[in-house]
Amino acid sequence: LRRWLGEGSPAMRDAQVLLCGEPVWLCPLLDQLAQRPMLMRFNMAILDEFLFDGGSLSKPLKEWWSHFQGLVTRGRVLGSVGTRFTIEQVAYQTSGAVRFPYVPFLGFDLAARTDEIRRDRAEVLLFHNNIP
């Protein structure tokens, strides 16, 4: 990750604000290396890539938790989650210390192709979350 950030595109190195998403377990590491504001957006579990050693925390997992604590403590990252299940999962994993805000995913196509628009009816694609 360090090499990728250092040797990657100039836009990545020069960006004043970073956007980090899936896999979210990389975000604490990126925050530590980049040392600049970051928006973190995710929907999936934060620890789905780590193995447990017979029910105890593995060394890489312990190291990751220290990086995650640093991310929270430094306060450079604004995070949001698109699923309420994941919010509760993170809260459980951090003993209630971290609860990211729930922000439903909304997307807009800013480069719509007008040649495909049917003028005889209006169509909208909706996503409904059945959890209030």
JSON list of C-alpha atoms in Angstrom, two decimals:
[
{"chain": "A", "resi": 1, "resn": "LEU", "atom": "CA", "xyz": [0.00, 0.00, 0.00]},
{"chain": "A", "resi": 2, "resn": "ARG", "atom": "CA", "xyz": [2.83, 2.37, 0.84]},
{"chain": "A", "resi": 3, "resn": "ARG", "atom": "CA", "xyz": [4.48, 1.75, -2.54]},
{"chain": "A", "resi": 4, "resn": "TRP", "atom": "CA", "xyz": [1.16, 2.08, -4.39]},
{"chain": "A", "resi": 5, "resn": "LEU", "atom": "CA", "xyz": [0.45, 5.42, -2.71]},
{"chain": "A", "resi": 6, "resn": "GLY", "atom": "CA", "xyz": [3.96, 6.72, -3.36]},
{"chain": "A", "resi": 7, "resn": "GLU", "atom": "CA", "xyz": [4.32, 5.48, -6.93]},
{"chain": "A", "resi": 8, "resn": "GLY", "atom": "CA", "xyz": [0.70, 5.73, -8.00]},
{"chain": "A", "resi": 9, "resn": "SER", "atom": "CA", "xyz": [-0.88, 8.43, -10.07]},
{"chain": "A", "resi": 10, "resn": "PRO", "atom": "CA", "xyz": [-0.06, 12.05, -9.24]},
{"chain": "A", "resi": 11, "resn": "ALA", "atom": "CA", "xyz": [-3.78, 12.69, -8.71]},
{"chain": "A", "resi": 12, "resn": "MET", "atom": "CA", "xyz": [-3.76, 10.20, -5.83]},
{"chain": "A", "resi": 13, "resn": "ARG", "atom": "CA", "xyz": [-0.64, 11.67, -4.27]},
{"chain": "A", "resi": 14, "resn": "ASP", "atom": "CA", "xyz": [-1.84, 15.27, -4.68]},
{"chain": "A", "resi": 15, "resn": "ALA", "atom": "CA", "xyz": [-5.50, 14.82, -3.69]},
{"chain": "A", "resi": 16, "resn": "GLN", "atom": "CA", "xyz": [-6.49, 16.94, -0.73]},
{"chain": "A", "resi": 17, "resn": "VAL", "atom": "CA", "xyz": [-9.27, 14.54, 0.26]},
{"chain": "A", "resi": 18, "resn": "LEU", "atom": "CA", "xyz": [-9.31, 10.78, -0.30]},
{"chain": "A", "resi": 19, "resn": "LEU", "atom": "CA", "xyz": [-12.28, 8.47, -0.75]},
{"chain": "A", "resi": 20, "resn": "CYS", "atom": "CA", "xyz": [-11.91, 4.96, 0.66]},
{"chain": "A", "resi": 21, "resn": "GLY", "atom": "CA", "xyz": [-14.42, 2.14, 0.30]},
{"chain": "A", "resi": 22, "resn": "GLU", "atom": "CA", "xyz": [-14.39, -1.61, -0.13]},
{"chain": "A", "resi": 23, "resn": "PRO", "atom": "CA", "xyz": [-12.42, -3.39, 1.17]},
{"chain": "A", "resi": 24, "resn": "VAL", "atom": "CA", "xyz": [-12.80, -1.11, 4.16]},
{"chain": "A", "resi": 25, "resn": "TRP", "atom": "CA", "xyz": [-10.08, -2.87, 6.15]},
{"chain": "A", "resi": 26, "resn": "LEU", "atom": "CA", "xyz": [-7.57, -0.93, 4.01]},
{"chain": "A", "resi": 27, "resn": "CYS", "atom": "CA", "xyz": [-8.94, 2.47, 5.09]},
{"chain": "A", "resi": 28, "resn": "PRO", "atom": "CA", "xyz": [-7.17, 2.65, 8.49]},
{"chain": "A", "resi": 29, "resn": "LEU", "atom": "CA", "xyz": [-3.88, 1.80, 6.78]},
{"chain": "A", "resi": 30, "resn": "LEU", "atom": "CA", "xyz": [-4.46, 4.39, 4.05]},
{"chain": "A", "resi": 31, "resn": "ASP", "atom": "CA", "xyz": [-5.32, 6.99, 6.69]},
{"chain": "A", "resi": 32, "resn": "GLN", "atom": "CA", "xyz": [-2.08, 6.33, 8.52]},
{"chain": "A", "resi": 33, "resn": "LEU", "atom": "CA", "xyz": [0.01, 6.58, 5.33]},
{"chain": "A", "resi": 34, "resn": "ALA", "atom": "CA", "xyz": [-1.74, 9.45, 3.53]},
{"chain": "A", "resi": 35, "resn": "GLN", "atom": "CA", "xyz": [-2.25, 11.69, 6.58]},
{"chain": "A", "resi": 36, "resn": "ARG", "atom": "CA", "xyz": [-5.00, 13.79, 5.02]},
{"chain": "A", "resi": 37, "resn": "PRO", "atom": "CA", "xyz": [-8.80, 14.01, 5.24]},
{"chain": "A", "resi": 38, "resn": "MET", "atom": "CA", "xyz": [-10.70, 10.99, 3.97]},
{"chain": "A", "resi": 39, "resn": "LEU", "atom": "CA", "xyz": [-14.29, 10.01, 3.31]},
{"chain": "A", "resi": 40, "resn": "MET", "atom": "CA", "xyz": [-14.87, 6.35, 4.14]},
{"chain": "A", "resi": 41, "resn": "ARG", "atom": "CA", "xyz": [-17.94, 4.62, 2.73]},
{"chain": "A", "resi": 42, "resn": "PHE", "atom": "CA", "xyz": [-18.72, 0.94, 3.11]},
{"chain": "A", "resi": 43, "resn": "ASN", "atom": "CA", "xyz": [-21.52, -1.59, 3.25]},
{"chain": "A", "resi": 44, "resn": "MET", "atom": "CA", "xyz": [-19.82, -4.87, 4.12]},
{"chain": "A", "resi": 45, "resn": "ALA", "atom": "CA", "xyz": [-18.18, -6.28, 7.23]},
{"chain": "A", "resi": 46, "resn": "ILE", "atom": "CA", "xyz": [-14.93, -4.61, 8.21]},
{"chain": "A", "resi": 47, "resn": "LEU", "atom": "CA", "xyz": [-13.16, -7.81, 9.23]},
{"chain": "A", "resi": 48, "resn": "ASP", "atom": "CA", "xyz": [-14.15, -10.38, 6.62]},
{"chain": "A", "resi": 49, "resn": "GLU", "atom": "CA", "xyz": [-10.55, -10.82, 5.41]},
{"chain": "A", "resi": 50, "resn": "PHE", "atom": "CA", "xyz": [-8.96, -11.85, 8.70]},
{"chain": "A", "resi": 51, "resn": "LEU", "atom": "CA", "xyz": [-8.58, -15.34, 10.14]},
{"chain": "A", "resi": 52, "resn": "PHE", "atom": "CA", "xyz": [-8.89, -16.17, 13.81]},
{"chain": "A", "resi": 53, "resn": "ASP", "atom": "CA", "xyz": [-6.30, -18.41, 15.44]},
{"chain": "A", "resi": 54, "resn": "GLY", "atom": "CA", "xyz": [-8.43, -20.98, 17.24]},
{"chain": "A", "resi": 55, "resn": "GLY", "atom": "CA", "xyz": [-10.82, -18.38, 18.63]},
{"chain": "A", "resi": 56, "resn": "SER", "atom": "CA", "xyz": [-8.17, -15.86, 19.65]},
{"chain": "A", "resi": 57, "resn": "LEU", "atom": "CA", "xyz": [-7.07, -12.74, 17.80]},
{"chain": "A", "resi": 58, "resn": "SER", "atom": "CA", "xyz": [-4.26, -13.29, 15.32]},
{"chain": "A", "resi": 59, "resn": "LYS", "atom": "CA", "xyz": [-1.27, -10.94, 15.30]},
{"chain": "A", "resi": 60, "resn": "PRO", "atom": "CA", "xyz": [-2.34, -9.24, 12.01]},
{"chain": "A", "resi": 61, "resn": "LEU", "atom": "CA", "xyz": [-5.83, -8.71, 13.44]},
{"chain": "A", "resi": 62, "resn": "LYS", "atom": "CA", "xyz": [-4.43, -7.14, 16.64]},
{"chain": "A", "resi": 63, "resn": "GLU", "atom": "CA", "xyz": [-2.30, -4.83, 14.51]},
{"chain": "A", "resi": 64, "resn": "TRP", "atom": "CA", "xyz": [-5.32, -3.89, 12.40]},
{"chain": "A", "resi": 65, "resn": "TRP", "atom": "CA", "xyz": [-7.35, -2.98, 15.49]},
{"chain": "A", "resi": 66, "resn": "SER", "atom": "CA", "xyz": [-4.58, -0.61, 16.57]},
{"chain": "A", "resi": 67, "resn": "HIS", "atom": "CA", "xyz": [-4.70, 1.05, 13.13]},
{"chain": "A", "resi": 68, "resn": "PHE", "atom": "CA", "xyz": [-8.50, 1.30, 13.35]},
{"chain": "A", "resi": 69, "resn": "GLN", "atom": "CA", "xyz": [-8.24, 2.91, 16.80]},
{"chain": "A", "resi": 70, "resn": "GLY", "atom": "CA", "xyz": [-5.77, 5.40, 15.31]},
{"chain": "A", "resi": 71, "resn": "LEU", "atom": "CA", "xyz": [-8.21, 6.22, 12.51]},
{"chain": "A", "resi": 72, "resn": "VAL", "atom": "CA", "xyz": [-10.94, 6.97, 15.05]},
{"chain": "A", "resi": 73, "resn": "THR", "atom": "CA", "xyz": [-8.63, 8.93, 17.36]},
{"chain": "A", "resi": 74, "resn": "ARG", "atom": "CA", "xyz": [-7.00, 11.11, 14.69]},
{"chain": "A", "resi": 75, "resn": "GLY", "atom": "CA", "xyz": [-10.40, 12.34, 13.48]},
{"chain": "A", "resi": 76, "resn": "ARG", "atom": "CA", "xyz": [-9.40, 12.91, 9.84]},
{"chain": "A", "resi": 77, "resn": "VAL", "atom": "CA", "xyz": [-11.90, 10.37, 8.51]},
{"chain": "A", "resi": 78, "resn": "LEU", "atom": "CA", "xyz": [-15.62, 10.86, 8.06]},
{"chain": "A", "resi": 79, "resn": "GLY", "atom": "CA", "xyz": [-17.26, 7.46, 7.68]},
{"chain": "A", "resi": 80, "resn": "SER", "atom": "CA", "xyz": [-20.71, 6.32, 6.68]},
{"chain": "A", "resi": 81, "resn": "VAL", "atom": "CA", "xyz": [-22.35, 2.95, 6.18]},
{"chain": "A", "resi": 82, "resn": "GLY", "atom": "CA", "xyz": [-25.09, 1.95, 3.74]},
{"chain": "A", "resi": 83, "resn": "THR", "atom": "CA", "xyz": [-26.53, -0.95, 5.74]},
{"chain": "A", "resi": 84, "resn": "ARG", "atom": "CA", "xyz": [-27.91, -0.90, 9.25]},
{"chain": "A", "resi": 85, "resn": "PHE", "atom": "CA", "xyz": [-26.67, -4.40, 9.89]},
{"chain": "A", "resi": 86, "resn": "THR", "atom": "CA", "xyz": [-23.07, -3.26, 9.37]},
{"chain": "A", "resi": 87, "resn": "ILE", "atom": "CA", "xyz": [-23.59, -0.31, 11.73]},
{"chain": "A", "resi": 88, "resn": "GLU", "atom": "CA", "xyz": [-24.64, -2.69, 14.47]},
{"chain": "A", "resi": 89, "resn": "GLN", "atom": "CA", "xyz": [-21.81, -5.08, 13.65]},
{"chain": "A", "resi": 90, "resn": "VAL", "atom": "CA", "xyz": [-19.16, -2.35, 14.01]},
{"chain": "A", "resi": 91, "resn": "ALA", "atom": "CA", "xyz": [-20.80, -1.12, 17.22]},
{"chain": "A", "resi": 92, "resn": "TYR", "atom": "CA", "xyz": [-20.70, -4.67, 18.61]},
{"chain": "A", "resi": 93, "resn": "GLN", "atom": "CA", "xyz": [-17.08, -5.22, 17.56]},
{"chain": "A", "resi": 94, "resn": "THR", "atom": "CA", "xyz": [-16.01, -1.96, 19.23]},
{"chain": "A", "resi": 95, "resn": "SER", "atom": "CA", "xyz": [-18.13, -2.47, 22.38]},
{"chain": "A", "resi": 96, "resn": "GLY", "atom": "CA", "xyz": [-20.30, 0.46, 21.36]},
{"chain": "A", "resi": 97, "resn": "ALA", "atom": "CA", "xyz": [-17.38, 2.89, 20.99]},
{"chain": "A", "resi": 98, "resn": "VAL", "atom": "CA", "xyz": [-17.88, 3.40, 17.24]},
{"chain": "A", "resi": 99, "resn": "ARG", "atom": "CA", "xyz": [-21.22, 3.83, 15.51]},
{"chain": "A", "resi": 100, "resn": "PHE", "atom": "CA", "xyz": [-21.00, 5.09, 11.95]},
{"chain": "A", "resi": 101, "resn": "PRO", "atom": "CA", "xyz": [-23.97, 7.03, 10.55]},
{"chain": "A", "resi": 102, "resn": "TYR", "atom": "CA", "xyz": [-26.41, 5.26, 8.27]},
{"chain": "A", "resi": 103, "resn": "VAL", "atom": "CA", "xyz": [-26.52, 6.96, 4.88]},
{"chain": "A", "resi": 104, "resn": "PRO", "atom": "CA", "xyz": [-28.55, 5.13, 2.23]},
{"chain": "A", "resi": 105, "resn": "PHE", "atom": "CA", "xyz": [-26.84, 4.78, -1.11]},
{"chain": "A", "resi": 106, "resn": "LEU", "atom": "CA", "xyz": [-28.17, 7.17, -3.70]},
{"chain": "A", "resi": 107, "resn": "GLY", "atom": "CA", "xyz": [-26.81, 7.36, -7.20]},
{"chain": "A", "resi": 108, "resn": "PHE", "atom": "CA", "xyz": [-27.45, 9.67, -10.09]},
{"chain": "A", "resi": 109, "resn": "ASP", "atom": "CA", "xyz": [-26.31, 9.31, -13.68]},
{"chain": "A", "resi": 110, "resn": "LEU", "atom": "CA", "xyz": [-24.91, 12.70, -14.55]},
{"chain": "A", "resi": 111, "resn": "ALA", "atom": "CA", "xyz": [-24.09, 11.68, -18.11]},
{"chain": "A", "resi": 112, "resn": "ALA", "atom": "CA", "xyz": [-27.53, 10.48, -19.19]},
{"chain": "A", "resi": 113, "resn": "ARG", "atom": "CA", "xyz": [-27.97, 9.56, -22.84]},
{"chain": "A", "resi": 114, "resn": "THR", "atom": "CA", "xyz": [-30.91, 11.50, -24.17]},
{"chain": "A", "resi": 115, "resn": "ASP", "atom": "CA", "xyz": [-31.28, 9.25, -27.22]},
{"chain": "A", "resi": 116, "resn": "GLU", "atom": "CA", "xyz": [-32.50, 6.44, -24.94]},
{"chain": "A", "resi": 117, "resn": "ILE", "atom": "CA", "xyz": [-35.06, 8.45, -23.00]},
{"chain": "A", "resi": 118, "resn": "ARG", "atom": "CA", "xyz": [-38.63, 7.43, -23.68]},
{"chain": "A", "resi": 119, "resn": "ARG", "atom": "CA", "xyz": [-40.68, 10.57, -23.66]},
{"chain": "A", "resi": 120, "resn": "ASP", "atom": "CA", "xyz": [-44.03, 8.78, -23.41]},
{"chain": "A", "resi": 121, "resn": "ARG", "atom": "CA", "xyz": [-43.56, 7.67, -19.78]},
{"chain": "A", "resi": 122, "resn": "ALA", "atom": "CA", "xyz": [-41.48, 8.54, -16.74]},
{"chain": "A", "resi": 123, "resn": "GLU", "atom": "CA", "xyz": [-39.40, 5.76, -15.21]},
{"chain": "A", "resi": 124, "resn": "VAL", "atom": "CA", "xyz": [-37.54, 5.78, -11.92]},
{"chain": "A", "resi": 125, "resn": "LEU", "atom": "CA", "xyz": [-35.41, 3.05, -10.37]},
{"chain": "A", "resi": 126, "resn": "LEU", "atom": "CA", "xyz": [-35.91, 2.86, -6.61]},
{"chain": "A", "resi": 127, "resn": "PHE", "atom": "CA", "xyz": [-34.27, 0.85, -3.87]},
{"chain": "A", "resi": 128, "resn": "HIS", "atom": "CA", "xyz": [-36.32, 0.31, -0.74]},
{"chain": "A", "resi": 129, "resn": "ASN", "atom": "CA", "xyz": [-34.84, -0.79, 2.56]},
{"chain": "A", "resi": 130, "resn": "ASN", "atom": "CA", "xyz": [-37.56, -2.60, 4.52]},
{"chain": "A", "resi": 131, "resn": "ILE", "atom": "CA", "xyz": [-35.92, -1.88, 7.87]},
{"chain": "A", "resi": 132, "resn": "PRO", "atom": "CA", "xyz": [-37.32, 1.35, 9.37]}
]
